[in-house]
mmCIF file of C-alpha atoms in Angstrom:
data_model
loop_
_atom_site.group_PDB
_atom_site.id
_atom_site.type_symbol
_atom_site.label_atom_id
_atom_site.label_comp_id
_atom_site.label_asym_id
_atom_site.label_seq_id
_atom_site.Cartn_x
_atom_site.Cartn_y
_atom_site.Cartn_z
ATOM 1 C CA MET Y 1 -77.764 -65.733 -190.513
ATOM 2 C CA HIS Y 2 -74.502 -63.999 -191.391
ATOM 3 C CA PHE Y 3 -71.954 -66.740 -190.688
ATOM 4 C CA THR Y 4 -68.616 -66.130 -192.395
ATOM 5 C CA GLY Y 5 -65.349 -68.039 -192.324
ATOM 6 C CA ARG Y 6 -64.759 -70.620 -189.597
ATOM 7 C CA THR Y 7 -67.716 -71.053 -187.246
ATOM 8 C CA TRP Y 8 -66.565 -72.866 -184.143
ATOM 9 C CA ARG Y 9 -68.129 -73.523 -180.764
ATOM 10 C CA PRO Y 10 -67.024 -75.760 -177.888
ATOM 11 C CA PRO Y 11 -68.777 -79.110 -177.411
ATOM 12 C CA TYR Y 12 -70.280 -77.893 -174.137
ATOM 13 C CA GLU Y 13 -72.098 -75.073 -175.972
ATOM 14 C CA ALA Y 14 -74.003 -77.574 -178.131
ATOM 15 C CA HIS Y 15 -77.367 -76.429 -176.759
ATOM 16 C CA SER Y 16 -76.652 -72.706 -176.999
ATOM 17 C CA VAL Y 17 -78.037 -70.521 -179.775
ATOM 18 C CA ILE Y 18 -75.176 -69.457 -182.053
ATOM 19 C CA LEU Y 19 -74.765 -65.789 -182.981
ATOM 20 C CA GLN Y 20 -71.852 -64.360 -184.951
ATOM 21 C CA ALA Y 21 -70.305 -61.374 -183.196
ATOM 22 C CA THR Y 22 -66.858 -61.509 -184.813
ATOM 23 C CA SER Y 23 -64.987 -63.677 -187.270
ATOM 24 C CA GLY Y 24 -61.317 -64.543 -187.301
ATOM 25 C CA CYS Y 25 -58.791 -64.115 -184.507
ATOM 26 C CA THR Y 26 -56.983 -61.014 -183.243
ATOM 27 C CA TYR Y 27 -53.769 -62.973 -182.603
ATOM 28 C CA ARG Y 28 -53.208 -65.904 -185.023
ATOM 29 C CA ARG Y 29 -49.722 -66.673 -183.679
ATOM 30 C CA CYS Y 30 -50.289 -69.786 -181.573
ATOM 31 C CA ARG Y 31 -47.885 -72.348 -183.004
ATOM 32 C CA PHE Y 32 -50.248 -75.326 -182.722
ATOM 33 C CA CYS Y 33 -53.343 -73.680 -184.251
ATOM 34 C CA SER Y 34 -54.427 -73.020 -187.821
ATOM 35 C CA LEU Y 35 -58.166 -72.553 -187.288
ATOM 36 C CA TYR Y 36 -58.152 -68.894 -188.294
ATOM 37 C CA LYS Y 37 -54.806 -68.785 -190.097
ATOM 38 C CA ASN Y 38 -56.023 -66.987 -193.230
ATOM 39 C CA GLU Y 39 -58.992 -65.200 -191.709
ATOM 40 C CA PRO Y 40 -58.439 -61.616 -190.495
ATOM 41 C CA PHE Y 41 -60.331 -60.461 -187.447
ATOM 42 C CA ARG Y 42 -63.602 -58.704 -188.219
ATOM 43 C CA LEU Y 43 -66.429 -57.311 -186.112
ATOM 44 C CA SER Y 44 -69.879 -58.177 -187.371
ATOM 45 C CA PRO Y 45 -71.522 -54.894 -188.419
ATOM 46 C CA MET Y 46 -74.358 -53.926 -186.079
ATOM 47 C CA GLU Y 47 -76.809 -54.128 -188.983
ATOM 48 C CA GLU Y 48 -75.917 -57.796 -189.551
ATOM 49 C CA PHE Y 49 -75.861 -58.456 -185.802
ATOM 50 C CA GLU Y 50 -79.412 -57.133 -185.435
ATOM 51 C CA GLU Y 51 -80.657 -58.959 -188.517
ATOM 52 C CA ASP Y 52 -79.404 -62.213 -187.023
ATOM 53 C CA LEU Y 53 -81.024 -61.406 -183.681
ATOM 54 C CA ALA Y 54 -84.310 -60.736 -185.447
ATOM 55 C CA GLU Y 55 -84.070 -64.143 -187.124
ATOM 56 C CA ILE Y 56 -83.292 -65.854 -183.818
ATOM 57 C CA LYS Y 57 -86.248 -64.063 -182.241
ATOM 58 C CA GLU Y 58 -88.512 -65.435 -184.939
ATOM 59 C CA TYR Y 59 -87.486 -69.072 -184.422
ATOM 60 C CA GLN Y 60 -86.252 -69.176 -180.817
ATOM 61 C CA PRO Y 61 -87.802 -66.187 -179.015
ATOM 62 C CA TYR Y 62 -87.219 -67.720 -175.570
ATOM 63 C CA ALA Y 63 -83.530 -68.532 -176.022
ATOM 64 C CA ARG Y 64 -81.775 -68.351 -172.659
ATOM 65 C CA ARG Y 65 -78.131 -68.845 -173.610
ATOM 66 C CA ILE Y 66 -76.397 -67.343 -176.635
ATOM 67 C CA PHE Y 67 -72.881 -68.258 -177.751
ATOM 68 C CA TRP Y 68 -71.154 -65.459 -179.671
ATOM 69 C CA THR Y 69 -68.888 -66.953 -182.315
ATOM 70 C CA GLY Y 70 -65.437 -65.845 -183.419
ATOM 71 C CA ALA Y 71 -62.062 -66.796 -181.982
ATOM 72 C CA ASN Y 72 -62.256 -64.124 -179.294
ATOM 73 C CA PRO Y 73 -65.248 -61.736 -179.345
ATOM 74 C CA PHE Y 74 -64.229 -60.557 -175.868
ATOM 75 C CA ALA Y 75 -61.468 -58.619 -177.624
ATOM 76 C CA MET Y 76 -64.091 -55.970 -178.313
ATOM 77 C CA SER Y 77 -63.970 -52.824 -176.223
ATOM 78 C CA TYR Y 78 -66.130 -52.488 -173.133
ATOM 79 C CA GLU Y 79 -68.409 -50.029 -174.940
ATOM 80 C CA ASN Y 80 -68.878 -52.339 -177.924
ATOM 81 C CA LEU Y 81 -69.570 -55.357 -175.729
ATOM 82 C CA LYS Y 82 -72.047 -53.272 -173.724
ATOM 83 C CA LEU Y 83 -73.865 -52.100 -176.856
ATOM 84 C CA ARG Y 84 -74.198 -55.626 -178.241
ATOM 85 C CA ALA Y 85 -75.218 -57.167 -174.929
ATOM 86 C CA LEU Y 86 -77.988 -54.603 -174.496
ATOM 87 C CA THR Y 87 -79.059 -55.147 -178.110
ATOM 88 C CA VAL Y 88 -79.363 -58.884 -177.471
ATOM 89 C CA ARG Y 89 -81.593 -58.140 -174.473
ATOM 90 C CA ASP Y 90 -83.791 -55.919 -176.667
ATOM 91 C CA TYR Y 91 -84.515 -58.833 -178.990
ATOM 92 C CA LEU Y 92 -84.383 -61.823 -176.631
ATOM 93 C CA ILE Y 93 -86.029 -60.870 -173.363
ATOM 94 C CA LYS Y 94 -85.498 -64.306 -171.803
ATOM 95 C CA CYS Y 95 -81.763 -64.404 -172.549
ATOM 96 C CA GLN Y 96 -79.785 -64.927 -169.358
ATOM 97 C CA THR Y 97 -76.284 -65.647 -170.614
ATOM 98 C CA MET Y 98 -74.069 -64.535 -173.493
ATOM 99 C CA ALA Y 99 -70.987 -66.784 -173.605
ATOM 100 C CA MET Y 100 -67.983 -66.572 -175.908
ATOM 101 C CA PHE Y 101 -64.314 -67.352 -176.471
ATOM 102 C CA ALA Y 102 -61.805 -65.005 -174.854
ATOM 103 C CA SER Y 103 -58.052 -64.647 -174.597
ATOM 104 C CA ILE Y 104 -56.082 -63.554 -171.558
ATOM 105 C CA ARG Y 105 -55.060 -60.535 -173.653
ATOM 106 C CA ASP Y 106 -58.716 -59.538 -174.029
ATOM 107 C CA ILE Y 107 -59.183 -59.136 -170.280
ATOM 108 C CA LYS Y 108 -56.180 -56.845 -169.782
ATOM 109 C CA ASN Y 109 -57.840 -53.705 -171.141
ATOM 110 C CA LYS Y 110 -60.936 -54.081 -168.968
ATOM 111 C CA GLU Y 111 -61.270 -52.857 -165.398
ATOM 112 C CA VAL Y 112 -62.985 -54.933 -162.718
ATOM 113 C CA TRP Y 113 -65.914 -52.479 -162.575
ATOM 114 C CA GLN Y 114 -66.406 -52.927 -166.322
ATOM 115 C CA LEU Y 115 -66.332 -56.704 -165.985
ATOM 116 C CA LYS Y 116 -68.946 -56.467 -163.226
ATOM 117 C CA LYS Y 117 -71.215 -54.369 -165.439
ATOM 118 C CA LEU Y 118 -70.810 -56.742 -168.381
ATOM 119 C CA ARG Y 119 -71.629 -59.631 -166.056
ATOM 120 C CA ALA Y 120 -74.785 -57.827 -164.935
ATOM 121 C CA MET Y 121 -75.808 -57.399 -168.581
ATOM 122 C CA GLY Y 122 -75.539 -61.151 -169.144
ATOM 123 C CA ILE Y 123 -72.025 -61.606 -170.521
ATOM 124 C CA ASN Y 124 -70.783 -64.663 -168.683
ATOM 125 C CA GLY Y 125 -69.118 -67.979 -169.447
ATOM 126 C CA LEU Y 126 -65.791 -67.113 -171.080
ATOM 127 C CA SER Y 127 -64.001 -70.048 -172.718
ATOM 128 C CA ILE Y 128 -60.295 -69.299 -172.363
ATOM 129 C CA GLY Y 129 -57.788 -71.435 -174.263
ATOM 130 C CA VAL Y 130 -54.881 -70.959 -171.896
ATOM 131 C CA GLU Y 131 -53.634 -74.472 -172.827
ATOM 132 C CA SER Y 132 -51.031 -74.389 -170.047
ATOM 133 C CA GLY Y 133 -49.999 -72.665 -166.858
ATOM 134 C CA ASP Y 134 -46.300 -73.349 -167.334
ATOM 135 C CA ASP Y 135 -44.176 -70.502 -168.684
ATOM 136 C CA GLU Y 136 -41.861 -72.706 -170.744
ATOM 137 C CA THR Y 137 -44.799 -74.426 -172.429
ATOM 138 C CA LEU Y 138 -46.649 -71.157 -173.010
ATOM 139 C CA SER Y 139 -43.552 -69.755 -174.707
ATOM 140 C CA LEU Y 140 -43.098 -72.869 -176.857
ATOM 141 C CA ALA Y 141 -46.752 -72.667 -177.919
ATOM 142 C CA GLY Y 142 -46.421 -68.979 -178.831
ATOM 143 C CA LYS Y 143 -49.292 -67.949 -176.581
ATOM 144 C CA GLY Y 144 -47.960 -64.442 -176.059
ATOM 145 C CA TYR Y 145 -48.509 -64.269 -172.301
ATOM 146 C CA THR Y 146 -47.165 -65.802 -169.092
ATOM 147 C CA ALA Y 147 -48.554 -67.771 -166.178
ATOM 148 C CA GLY Y 148 -48.425 -64.541 -164.193
ATOM 149 C CA ASP Y 149 -50.662 -62.879 -166.766
ATOM 150 C CA ILE Y 150 -53.163 -65.727 -166.490
ATOM 151 C CA PHE Y 151 -53.236 -65.339 -162.719
ATOM 152 C CA GLN Y 152 -53.647 -61.555 -162.747
ATOM 153 C CA GLN Y 153 -56.367 -61.426 -165.389
ATOM 154 C CA CYS Y 154 -58.414 -64.355 -164.084
ATOM 155 C CA ARG Y 155 -58.335 -62.937 -160.578
ATOM 156 C CA LYS Y 156 -60.120 -59.941 -162.093
ATOM 157 C CA LEU Y 157 -62.789 -62.275 -163.453
ATOM 158 C CA ASP Y 158 -63.083 -63.891 -160.025
ATOM 159 C CA GLU Y 159 -63.532 -60.494 -158.389
ATOM 160 C CA ALA Y 160 -66.172 -59.560 -160.953
ATOM 161 C CA GLY Y 161 -68.037 -62.842 -160.443
ATOM 162 C CA MET Y 162 -67.698 -63.750 -164.116
ATOM 163 C CA GLU Y 163 -67.746 -67.478 -164.861
ATOM 164 C CA TYR Y 164 -64.926 -68.813 -167.017
ATOM 165 C CA TYR Y 165 -63.627 -72.109 -168.357
ATOM 166 C CA PHE Y 166 -60.067 -73.193 -169.112
ATOM 167 C CA VAL Y 167 -58.704 -75.380 -171.873
ATOM 168 C CA TYR Y 168 -55.651 -77.456 -170.950
ATOM 169 C CA MET Y 169 -53.665 -79.310 -173.615
ATOM 170 C CA THR Y 170 -51.693 -82.455 -172.875
ATOM 171 C CA GLY Y 171 -48.617 -83.082 -175.005
ATOM 172 C CA LEU Y 172 -48.066 -79.394 -175.670
ATOM 173 C CA ALA Y 173 -44.774 -79.345 -173.743
ATOM 174 C CA GLY Y 174 -43.349 -82.052 -176.000
ATOM 175 C CA LYS Y 175 -41.565 -85.268 -175.096
ATOM 176 C CA GLY Y 176 -40.296 -85.188 -171.522
ATOM 177 C CA GLY Y 177 -42.113 -81.962 -170.652
ATOM 178 C CA GLY Y 178 -45.417 -83.357 -169.445
ATOM 179 C CA TYR Y 179 -44.456 -83.616 -165.767
ATOM 180 C CA ARG Y 180 -43.372 -79.989 -165.558
ATOM 181 C CA ASN Y 181 -46.386 -78.777 -167.527
ATOM 182 C CA ALA Y 182 -48.887 -80.759 -165.447
ATOM 183 C CA VAL Y 183 -47.511 -79.751 -162.045
ATOM 184 C CA ASN Y 184 -47.052 -76.056 -162.843
ATOM 185 C CA SER Y 185 -50.400 -75.780 -164.609
ATOM 186 C CA ALA Y 186 -52.271 -77.493 -161.787
ATOM 187 C CA ARG Y 187 -50.531 -75.265 -159.250
ATOM 188 C CA LEU Y 188 -51.623 -72.137 -161.116
ATOM 189 C CA PHE Y 189 -55.177 -73.292 -161.846
ATOM 190 C CA SER Y 190 -55.605 -74.245 -158.175
ATOM 191 C CA GLN Y 191 -55.201 -70.562 -157.266
ATOM 192 C CA LEU Y 192 -58.085 -69.620 -159.562
ATOM 193 C CA ASN Y 193 -61.731 -70.587 -160.017
ATOM 194 C CA PRO Y 194 -62.421 -72.080 -163.461
ATOM 195 C CA TYR Y 195 -65.930 -73.522 -163.418
ATOM 196 C CA PHE Y 196 -64.630 -76.387 -165.477
ATOM 197 C CA ILE Y 197 -61.462 -77.410 -167.295
ATOM 198 C CA SER Y 198 -61.728 -78.893 -170.763
ATOM 199 C CA VAL Y 199 -58.762 -81.045 -171.781
ATOM 200 C CA ASP Y 200 -57.516 -81.499 -175.327
ATOM 201 C CA SER Y 201 -54.489 -83.463 -176.487
ATOM 202 C CA LEU Y 202 -52.093 -81.891 -178.972
ATOM 203 C CA THR Y 203 -52.631 -83.031 -182.542
ATOM 204 C CA LEU Y 204 -50.149 -81.707 -185.085
ATOM 205 C CA PHE Y 205 -51.661 -80.610 -188.381
ATOM 206 C CA PRO Y 206 -49.455 -79.812 -191.414
ATOM 207 C CA ASP Y 207 -50.452 -76.140 -191.659
ATOM 208 C CA THR Y 208 -49.191 -75.272 -188.178
ATOM 209 C CA GLU Y 209 -45.811 -73.918 -187.117
ATOM 210 C CA LEU Y 210 -45.398 -76.610 -184.466
ATOM 211 C CA TYR Y 211 -45.807 -79.307 -187.130
ATOM 212 C CA GLN Y 212 -43.032 -77.709 -189.160
ATOM 213 C CA MET Y 213 -40.863 -77.549 -186.056
ATOM 214 C CA ALA Y 214 -41.453 -81.274 -185.513
ATOM 215 C CA GLN Y 215 -40.465 -81.978 -189.135
ATOM 216 C CA GLN Y 216 -37.211 -80.093 -188.547
ATOM 217 C CA GLY Y 217 -36.493 -81.881 -185.284
ATOM 218 C CA LEU Y 218 -37.038 -78.723 -183.228
ATOM 219 C CA PHE Y 219 -40.028 -80.212 -181.426
ATOM 220 C CA VAL Y 220 -40.404 -83.845 -180.388
ATOM 221 C CA PRO Y 221 -44.031 -84.820 -179.747
ATOM 222 C CA ALA Y 222 -44.890 -86.624 -176.526
ATOM 223 C CA GLY Y 223 -45.989 -90.241 -176.774
ATOM 224 C CA GLU Y 224 -49.619 -91.158 -176.148
ATOM 225 C CA LYS Y 225 -49.029 -92.904 -172.838
ATOM 226 C CA GLU Y 226 -46.857 -90.004 -171.724
ATOM 227 C CA ARG Y 227 -49.853 -87.716 -172.360
ATOM 228 C CA ILE Y 228 -52.123 -89.899 -170.250
ATOM 229 C CA ARG Y 229 -49.588 -89.896 -167.421
ATOM 230 C CA GLU Y 230 -49.439 -86.115 -167.761
ATOM 231 C CA LEU Y 231 -53.222 -85.915 -167.419
ATOM 232 C CA GLN Y 232 -53.154 -88.189 -164.362
ATOM 233 C CA LEU Y 233 -50.532 -85.965 -162.760
ATOM 234 C CA PHE Y 234 -52.486 -82.836 -163.656
ATOM 235 C CA ILE Y 235 -55.614 -84.267 -162.021
ATOM 236 C CA ARG Y 236 -53.750 -85.370 -158.894
ATOM 237 C CA ASN Y 237 -52.286 -81.889 -158.422
ATOM 238 C CA LEU Y 238 -55.507 -79.928 -158.925
ATOM 239 C CA HIS Y 239 -56.775 -78.770 -155.547
ATOM 240 C CA ILE Y 240 -59.996 -76.978 -156.424
ATOM 241 C CA ARG Y 241 -63.587 -77.946 -156.972
ATOM 242 C CA THR Y 242 -64.039 -78.056 -160.724
ATOM 243 C CA HIS Y 243 -65.539 -80.134 -163.488
ATOM 244 C CA LEU Y 244 -62.997 -81.957 -165.671
ATOM 245 C CA LEU Y 245 -64.054 -82.609 -169.267
ATOM 246 C CA ALA Y 246 -61.368 -84.612 -171.046
ATOM 247 C CA ASN Y 247 -63.800 -85.991 -173.592
ATOM 248 C CA THR Y 248 -63.074 -84.213 -176.860
ATOM 249 C CA VAL Y 249 -62.158 -86.228 -179.936
ATOM 250 C CA SER Y 250 -58.475 -85.368 -179.423
ATOM 251 C CA ASN Y 251 -58.370 -87.547 -176.287
ATOM 252 C CA PHE Y 252 -57.748 -91.238 -176.952
ATOM 253 C CA ALA Y 253 -59.364 -92.125 -173.613
ATOM 254 C CA PRO Y 254 -62.305 -89.776 -172.918
ATOM 255 C CA VAL Y 255 -62.984 -89.182 -169.225
ATOM 256 C CA THR Y 256 -65.053 -86.735 -167.187
ATOM 257 C CA GLY Y 257 -65.451 -86.088 -163.479
ATOM 258 C CA TYR Y 258 -66.076 -83.588 -160.732
ATOM 259 C CA LEU Y 259 -62.935 -82.906 -158.747
ATOM 260 C CA PRO Y 260 -61.855 -83.654 -156.109
ATOM 261 C CA TYR Y 261 -64.642 -86.213 -155.588
ATOM 262 C CA ASP Y 262 -64.025 -88.213 -158.773
ATOM 263 C CA ARG Y 263 -60.232 -87.898 -158.742
ATOM 264 C CA GLU Y 264 -59.365 -91.517 -158.026
ATOM 265 C CA LYS Y 265 -62.076 -92.850 -160.338
ATOM 266 C CA VAL Y 266 -60.811 -90.815 -163.295
ATOM 267 C CA VAL Y 267 -57.141 -91.577 -162.603
ATOM 268 C CA ASN Y 268 -57.953 -95.281 -162.385
ATOM 269 C CA GLU Y 269 -59.929 -95.199 -165.629
ATOM 270 C CA LEU Y 270 -56.914 -93.696 -167.361
ATOM 271 C CA GLN Y 271 -54.614 -96.278 -165.790
ATOM 272 C CA PHE Y 272 -56.829 -99.100 -167.056
ATOM 273 C CA VAL Y 273 -56.506 -97.742 -170.607
ATOM 274 C CA MET Y 274 -52.720 -97.544 -170.293
ATOM 275 C CA ASN Y 275 -52.526 -101.084 -168.906
ATOM 276 C CA HIS Y 276 -54.627 -102.592 -171.679
ATOM 277 C CA THR Y 277 -53.776 -100.570 -174.784
ATOM 278 C CA LYS Y 278 -50.577 -100.572 -176.795
ATOM 279 C CA GLU Y 279 -48.800 -97.309 -177.591
ATOM 280 C CA GLU Y 280 -48.946 -98.150 -181.297
ATOM 281 C CA GLN Y 281 -52.729 -98.396 -181.218
ATOM 282 C CA MET Y 282 -52.973 -94.982 -179.583
ATOM 283 C CA GLN Y 283 -50.619 -93.469 -182.141
ATOM 284 C CA GLU Y 284 -52.706 -94.840 -185.002
ATOM 285 C CA TYR Y 285 -55.733 -93.115 -183.530
ATOM 286 C CA ARG Y 286 -53.810 -89.816 -183.420
ATOM 287 C CA LYS Y 287 -52.669 -90.194 -187.030
ATOM 288 C CA GLY Y 288 -56.256 -90.749 -188.109
ATOM 289 C CA LEU Y 289 -57.470 -87.399 -186.796
ATOM 290 C CA ARG Y 290 -58.119 -85.001 -189.659
ATOM 291 C CA SER Y 291 -59.991 -82.370 -187.673
ATOM 292 C CA LEU Y 292 -60.788 -81.580 -184.066
ATOM 293 C CA GLU Y 293 -64.324 -80.479 -184.874
ATOM 294 C CA ARG Y 294 -67.119 -82.495 -183.380
ATOM 295 C CA GLY Y 295 -70.834 -82.170 -182.774
#
């Protein structure tokens, strides 16, 4: 298999077959991220792509779900995505879904009819790291788009019937910003249809711009209990049916639930943690994180 550079997949794709479609990131300007900092974006040559498919066919000929790796393979043009999706179907006749990371920017250059055709070919399940739905927080994080952009582009996915997942990040707004971030993000997400929302909590690593800003006093990180209160508020203000997965290693208190049915249960679980855990203990956990990768 032709894996190069950083190979990364979400925890919920643990049972998917991994196929490299791209490497690196087309953007690399998010202030909290250094995953692809020194790795330029690259499309996997079709020769390598087919060689990997042939290998997958040999060992897992009945694979039903493929996860294309790279920070945002959906950045490819419609024609390139179409070619690769059809090539996958040539090799893996049982494949039903080709999932991948995507950015809001990647959706902009695709029309709804193109999204519908890609969906029909099996491209479905876009993991979108929006991180926030609050304009001030998006700007601070250097995301390069607005809440309005998120709304417009994800409405296209809704119209096309393409399944997508959001990532929300507590603590990203900094100390004192969690209330605003939670309420505005929940308000935006409630107008859309993410199949589930995965929640991370900001962890500052030394090779990120946001870490340097914190060192200079330009960014004050939110406390751990403030982050949990932010998550509680976010959950209380979400008014859609969606799965909440706040169980990555970046969360001190991992919780999951199906909203709105599990809303009170999850909020109460978080409250129990806050009532019985000292802030200092939570901060020590955060300091001990060296990577956000997990199996």
